Amino acid sequence: MSELFVERDGPALILTLNRPDKMNALSATLVEALLEQVAEAGRAGIRLLVLKGNGRNFSAGFDFGGYEDQSEGDLVLRFVLVEQLLQAVRHAPFETMALAQGRNFGAGVDLICSCGRRIGDPDATFRMPGLAFGLVLGTRRYAERVGEARARAVLGDGLVFDADEALQDGFLTGRVPVAEWPEAVANAIDAACRLSPEAAAALYGATTADTRAQDLADLVTSAARPGLKARIGAFRAQTSSDREKRP
């Protein structure tokens, strides 16, 4: 079964993460497929790229399954690929849109954050715990959306925030029930096609701060620090312990 559903709808390309049994966690193959499709969209004259998840949520973020059997170097390379995906979406010369439902974590939330239009179902929640194991991923993009003070509170304390808070913060641009997503996509297609492709690309380029080099450097520095696997293991153990203590 394909981990990514690809659908062309006129000027729009709709990519659906298709690992519902794994909460659409970002495996290496899924990230590579997404990167390939984003690159192809740029060559195919796409005006709107839509990202969504099959099942109960958008994405649980980085897939840690079997991380114990991977070398730290391989894990670093996987994180680099995720960052490259986030950058490709953030700096795409066309409109981008994420549709999020359910519980979303880590790099999945970063992927939403990279999109220009960010729609959440009223029941959606979000958490970015990467700094708990020393990983700097998506920090500048999130701070750009919500402001420095809010970013420090959410990322530093590992807070979970819901759709209402996300909309108030500016993380989400819309709070729309899943049943109304087709209309939201149709409206986004109309908006994305108002400008010529050249004018749209110029607008997106002029209004997007280019911190790609520093973002990648920060990620590599944090991920390549010795003990990555041990930090991940400790974080996952603590997370499991916290879940067991909940009533």
Short mmCIF file of C-alpha atoms in Angstrom, two decimals:
data_model
loop_
_atom_site.label_atom_id
_atom_site.label_comp_id
_atom_site.label_asym_id
_atom_site.label_seq_id
_atom_site.Cartn_x
_atom_site.Cartn_y
_atom_site.Cartn_z
CA MET A 1 0.00 0.00 0.00
CA SER A 2 1.33 3.42 -0.96
CA GLU A 3 2.30 5.67 1.92
CA LEU A 4 1.23 8.71 -0.09
CA PHE A 5 -1.92 9.26 -2.11
CA VAL A 6 -1.45 11.71 -4.99
CA GLU A 7 -4.42 13.44 -6.60
CA ARG A 8 -4.49 16.18 -9.24
CA ASP A 9 -7.51 18.50 -9.11
CA GLY A 10 -7.08 21.00 -11.92
CA PRO A 11 -4.42 23.49 -10.74
CA ALA A 12 -4.20 21.80 -7.33
CA LEU A 13 -2.11 18.84 -6.17
CA ILE A 14 -3.51 17.03 -3.15
CA LEU A 15 -1.09 14.84 -1.18
CA THR A 16 -2.58 12.56 1.49
CA LEU A 17 -0.30 10.94 4.05
CA ASN A 18 -1.44 7.32 4.10
CA ARG A 19 -0.08 5.55 7.17
CA PRO A 20 -3.24 5.64 9.33
CA ASP A 21 -2.12 2.66 11.42
CA LYS A 22 0.99 4.65 12.37
CA MET A 23 -0.84 7.98 12.81
CA ASN A 24 0.78 9.06 9.54
CA ALA A 25 4.22 9.22 11.13
CA LEU A 26 6.89 10.41 8.72
CA SER A 27 8.90 7.37 7.63
CA ALA A 28 12.00 7.85 5.49
CA THR A 29 10.15 6.63 2.40
CA LEU A 30 7.17 8.91 3.03
CA VAL A 31 9.44 11.95 3.42
CA GLU A 32 11.25 11.07 0.19
CA ALA A 33 7.92 10.67 -1.63
CA LEU A 34 6.72 14.04 -0.35
CA LEU A 35 9.97 15.72 -1.42
CA GLU A 36 9.63 14.24 -4.89
CA GLN A 37 6.04 15.44 -5.25
CA VAL A 38 6.79 18.97 -4.04
CA ALA A 39 9.63 19.21 -6.55
CA GLU A 40 7.42 17.84 -9.34
CA ALA A 41 4.69 20.32 -8.44
CA GLY A 42 7.10 23.15 -9.17
CA ARG A 43 7.75 21.74 -12.63
CA ALA A 44 4.11 20.94 -13.39
CA GLY A 45 2.65 24.39 -12.94
CA ILE A 46 0.73 23.58 -9.76
CA ARG A 47 -0.93 26.62 -8.18
CA LEU A 48 -1.96 25.04 -4.87
CA LEU A 49 -0.40 22.16 -2.93
CA VAL A 50 -2.68 20.58 -0.32
CA LEU A 51 -1.35 18.33 2.44
CA LYS A 52 -3.65 16.19 4.56
CA GLY A 53 -3.65 12.92 6.49
CA ASN A 54 -5.72 9.77 6.07
CA GLY A 55 -7.37 8.55 9.27
CA ARG A 56 -7.74 10.13 12.67
CA ASN A 57 -4.95 12.71 12.46
CA PHE A 58 -2.65 14.62 10.12
CA SER A 59 0.71 13.34 11.38
CA ALA A 60 2.42 12.08 14.52
CA GLY A 61 5.73 13.46 13.23
CA PHE A 62 9.04 11.65 12.85
CA ASP A 63 8.66 7.87 12.75
CA PHE A 64 10.89 6.54 15.53
CA GLY A 65 10.01 2.92 14.81
CA GLY A 66 13.17 0.80 14.93
CA TYR A 67 15.38 3.78 15.76
CA GLU A 68 17.46 1.58 18.08
CA ASP A 69 18.69 -0.39 15.07
CA GLN A 70 19.70 2.70 13.08
CA SER A 71 23.03 4.43 13.43
CA GLU A 72 23.11 7.96 14.79
CA GLY A 73 24.44 9.08 11.43
CA ASP A 74 21.45 7.55 9.65
CA LEU A 75 19.08 9.25 12.09
CA VAL A 76 20.76 12.61 11.49
CA LEU A 77 20.37 12.15 7.74
CA ARG A 78 16.69 11.36 8.19
CA PHE A 79 16.21 14.55 10.19
CA VAL A 80 18.04 16.48 7.48
CA LEU A 81 15.60 15.10 4.88
CA VAL A 82 12.69 16.24 7.04
CA GLU A 83 14.18 19.73 7.25
CA GLN A 84 14.67 19.76 3.48
CA LEU A 85 11.00 18.85 3.07
CA LEU A 86 9.91 21.65 5.42
CA GLN A 87 12.07 24.12 3.50
CA ALA A 88 10.74 22.95 0.12
CA VAL A 89 7.16 23.52 1.28
CA ARG A 90 7.91 26.83 3.01
CA HIS A 91 9.71 28.27 -0.03
CA ALA A 92 7.51 26.79 -2.74
CA PRO A 93 6.70 29.25 -5.58
CA PHE A 94 3.00 28.34 -5.29
CA GLU A 95 0.36 28.40 -2.54
CA THR A 96 0.48 25.65 0.08
CA MET A 97 -2.23 24.43 2.42
CA ALA A 98 -2.36 21.97 5.33
CA LEU A 99 -5.55 20.36 6.63
CA ALA A 100 -5.12 18.99 10.15
CA GLN A 101 -7.34 16.86 12.36
CA GLY A 102 -6.74 14.83 15.51
CA ARG A 103 -3.55 14.74 17.58
CA ASN A 104 -0.44 16.02 15.81
CA PHE A 105 3.15 15.98 16.99
CA GLY A 106 6.68 17.08 16.21
CA ALA A 107 7.67 17.20 12.57
CA GLY A 108 4.03 16.73 11.60
CA VAL A 109 3.24 20.06 13.28
CA ASP A 110 6.33 21.57 11.65
CA LEU A 111 4.99 20.45 8.26
CA ILE A 112 1.69 22.21 8.95
CA CYS A 113 3.63 25.29 10.07
CA SER A 114 5.53 25.39 6.78
CA CYS A 115 2.33 25.86 4.76
CA GLY A 116 0.89 29.24 3.87
CA ARG A 117 -2.70 28.22 4.65
CA ARG A 118 -3.09 26.18 7.83
CA ILE A 119 -6.55 24.82 8.52
CA GLY A 120 -7.42 22.84 11.63
CA ASP A 121 -10.52 20.89 12.61
CA PRO A 122 -11.96 22.27 15.90
CA ASP A 123 -10.87 19.09 17.72
CA ALA A 124 -7.25 19.16 16.47
CA THR A 125 -4.36 19.44 18.92
CA PHE A 126 -0.67 20.12 18.40
CA ARG A 127 2.60 19.50 20.25
CA MET A 128 6.27 19.98 19.29
CA PRO A 129 8.45 18.15 21.83
CA GLY A 130 11.72 17.98 19.88
CA LEU A 131 13.65 20.26 22.23
CA ALA A 132 12.98 17.76 25.02
CA PHE A 133 15.62 15.54 23.40
CA GLY A 134 17.76 18.42 22.16
CA LEU A 135 16.55 18.64 18.56
CA VAL A 136 16.20 22.08 16.95
CA LEU A 137 13.73 21.64 14.09
CA GLY A 138 11.30 24.24 12.77
CA THR A 139 11.91 26.68 15.62
CA ARG A 140 12.32 29.83 13.53
CA ARG A 141 9.32 29.02 11.36
CA TYR A 142 7.12 28.51 14.41
CA ALA A 143 8.39 31.71 16.08
CA GLU A 144 7.68 33.59 12.87
CA ARG A 145 4.06 32.42 13.02
CA VAL A 146 3.31 33.01 16.71
CA GLY A 147 5.95 35.41 18.02
CA GLU A 148 9.03 34.95 20.16
CA ALA A 149 7.37 34.85 23.60
CA ARG A 150 4.71 32.32 22.65
CA ALA A 151 7.24 30.14 20.82
CA ARG A 152 9.50 30.03 23.86
CA ALA A 153 6.60 29.04 26.11
CA VAL A 154 5.21 26.34 23.82
CA LEU A 155 8.53 24.84 22.75
CA GLY A 156 10.31 25.26 26.08
CA ASP A 157 7.53 23.73 28.15
CA GLY A 158 6.42 21.20 25.53
CA LEU A 159 2.86 22.53 25.69
CA VAL A 160 -0.08 20.98 23.88
CA PHE A 161 -2.26 23.61 22.20
CA ASP A 162 -5.67 23.18 20.64
CA ALA A 163 -7.26 24.64 17.51
CA ASP A 164 -8.69 27.66 19.31
CA GLU A 165 -5.30 28.57 20.78
CA ALA A 166 -3.58 27.85 17.46
CA LEU A 167 -5.93 30.22 15.64
CA GLN A 168 -5.50 32.92 18.26
CA ASP A 169 -1.69 32.55 18.12
CA GLY A 170 -1.57 32.71 14.33
CA PHE A 171 -0.33 29.15 13.98
CA LEU A 172 -3.59 28.28 12.21
CA THR A 173 -5.12 30.55 9.60
CA GLY A 174 -8.53 28.89 9.85
CA ARG A 175 -10.59 26.66 12.15
CA VAL A 176 -12.81 24.57 9.87
CA PRO A 177 -14.62 21.25 10.53
CA VAL A 178 -13.50 18.33 8.38
CA ALA A 179 -16.89 18.22 6.65
CA GLU A 180 -16.26 21.71 5.27
CA TRP A 181 -12.74 21.07 3.98
CA PRO A 182 -13.77 20.54 0.33
CA GLU A 183 -15.21 24.06 0.28
CA ALA A 184 -12.06 25.41 1.96
CA VAL A 185 -9.90 23.76 -0.71
CA ALA A 186 -12.10 25.12 -3.52
CA ASN A 187 -11.81 28.63 -2.08
CA ALA A 188 -8.05 28.24 -1.76
CA ILE A 189 -7.78 27.15 -5.40
CA ASP A 190 -9.69 30.25 -6.50
CA ALA A 191 -7.47 32.49 -4.38
CA ALA A 192 -4.25 30.83 -5.56
CA CYS A 193 -5.19 31.43 -9.21
CA ARG A 194 -5.97 35.13 -8.89
CA LEU A 195 -2.39 36.11 -9.65
CA SER A 196 -0.25 34.93 -12.54
CA PRO A 197 2.25 32.18 -11.62
CA GLU A 198 5.09 34.71 -11.94
CA ALA A 199 3.39 37.29 -9.71
CA ALA A 200 2.47 34.66 -7.13
CA ALA A 201 6.04 33.33 -7.01
CA ALA A 202 7.37 36.88 -6.60
CA LEU A 203 4.89 37.55 -3.77
CA TYR A 204 5.75 34.37 -1.88
CA GLY A 205 9.46 34.98 -2.31
CA ALA A 206 9.30 38.60 -1.15
CA THR A 207 7.24 37.79 1.94
CA THR A 208 9.16 34.74 3.15
CA ALA A 209 12.28 35.21 5.25
CA ASP A 210 15.02 32.94 3.94
CA THR A 211 16.66 31.30 6.95
CA ARG A 212 17.24 27.94 5.26
CA ALA A 213 21.00 27.83 5.75
CA GLN A 214 20.82 28.69 9.45
CA ASP A 215 17.87 26.37 10.07
CA LEU A 216 19.75 23.46 8.53
CA ALA A 217 22.93 24.32 10.40
CA ASP A 218 21.06 24.46 13.72
CA LEU A 219 19.41 21.13 13.03
CA VAL A 220 22.64 19.38 12.13
CA THR A 221 24.44 20.83 15.15
CA SER A 222 21.74 19.66 17.55
CA ALA A 223 21.10 16.28 15.92
CA ALA A 224 24.78 15.39 15.45
CA ARG A 225 25.64 15.99 19.10
CA PRO A 226 26.76 12.63 20.59
CA GLY A 227 24.08 10.62 22.35
CA LEU A 228 21.14 11.29 20.03
CA LYS A 229 19.76 7.77 20.37
CA ALA A 230 20.09 7.88 24.15
CA ARG A 231 18.28 11.23 24.28
CA ILE A 232 15.50 9.89 22.09
CA GLY A 233 15.20 6.78 24.25
CA ALA A 234 15.00 8.80 27.47
CA PHE A 235 12.38 11.09 25.99
CA ARG A 236 10.24 8.21 24.74
CA ALA A 237 10.49 6.44 28.10
CA GLN A 238 9.42 9.60 29.93
CA THR A 239 6.55 10.12 27.50
CA SER A 240 5.34 6.56 28.06
CA SER A 241 5.60 7.00 31.83
CA ASP A 242 3.60 10.23 31.68
CA ARG A 243 0.86 8.52 29.68
CA GLU A 244 0.61 5.70 32.23
CA LYS A 245 0.21 8.20 35.09
CA ARG A 246 -2.72 9.96 33.48
CA PRO A 247 -6.11 9.10 35.00
#
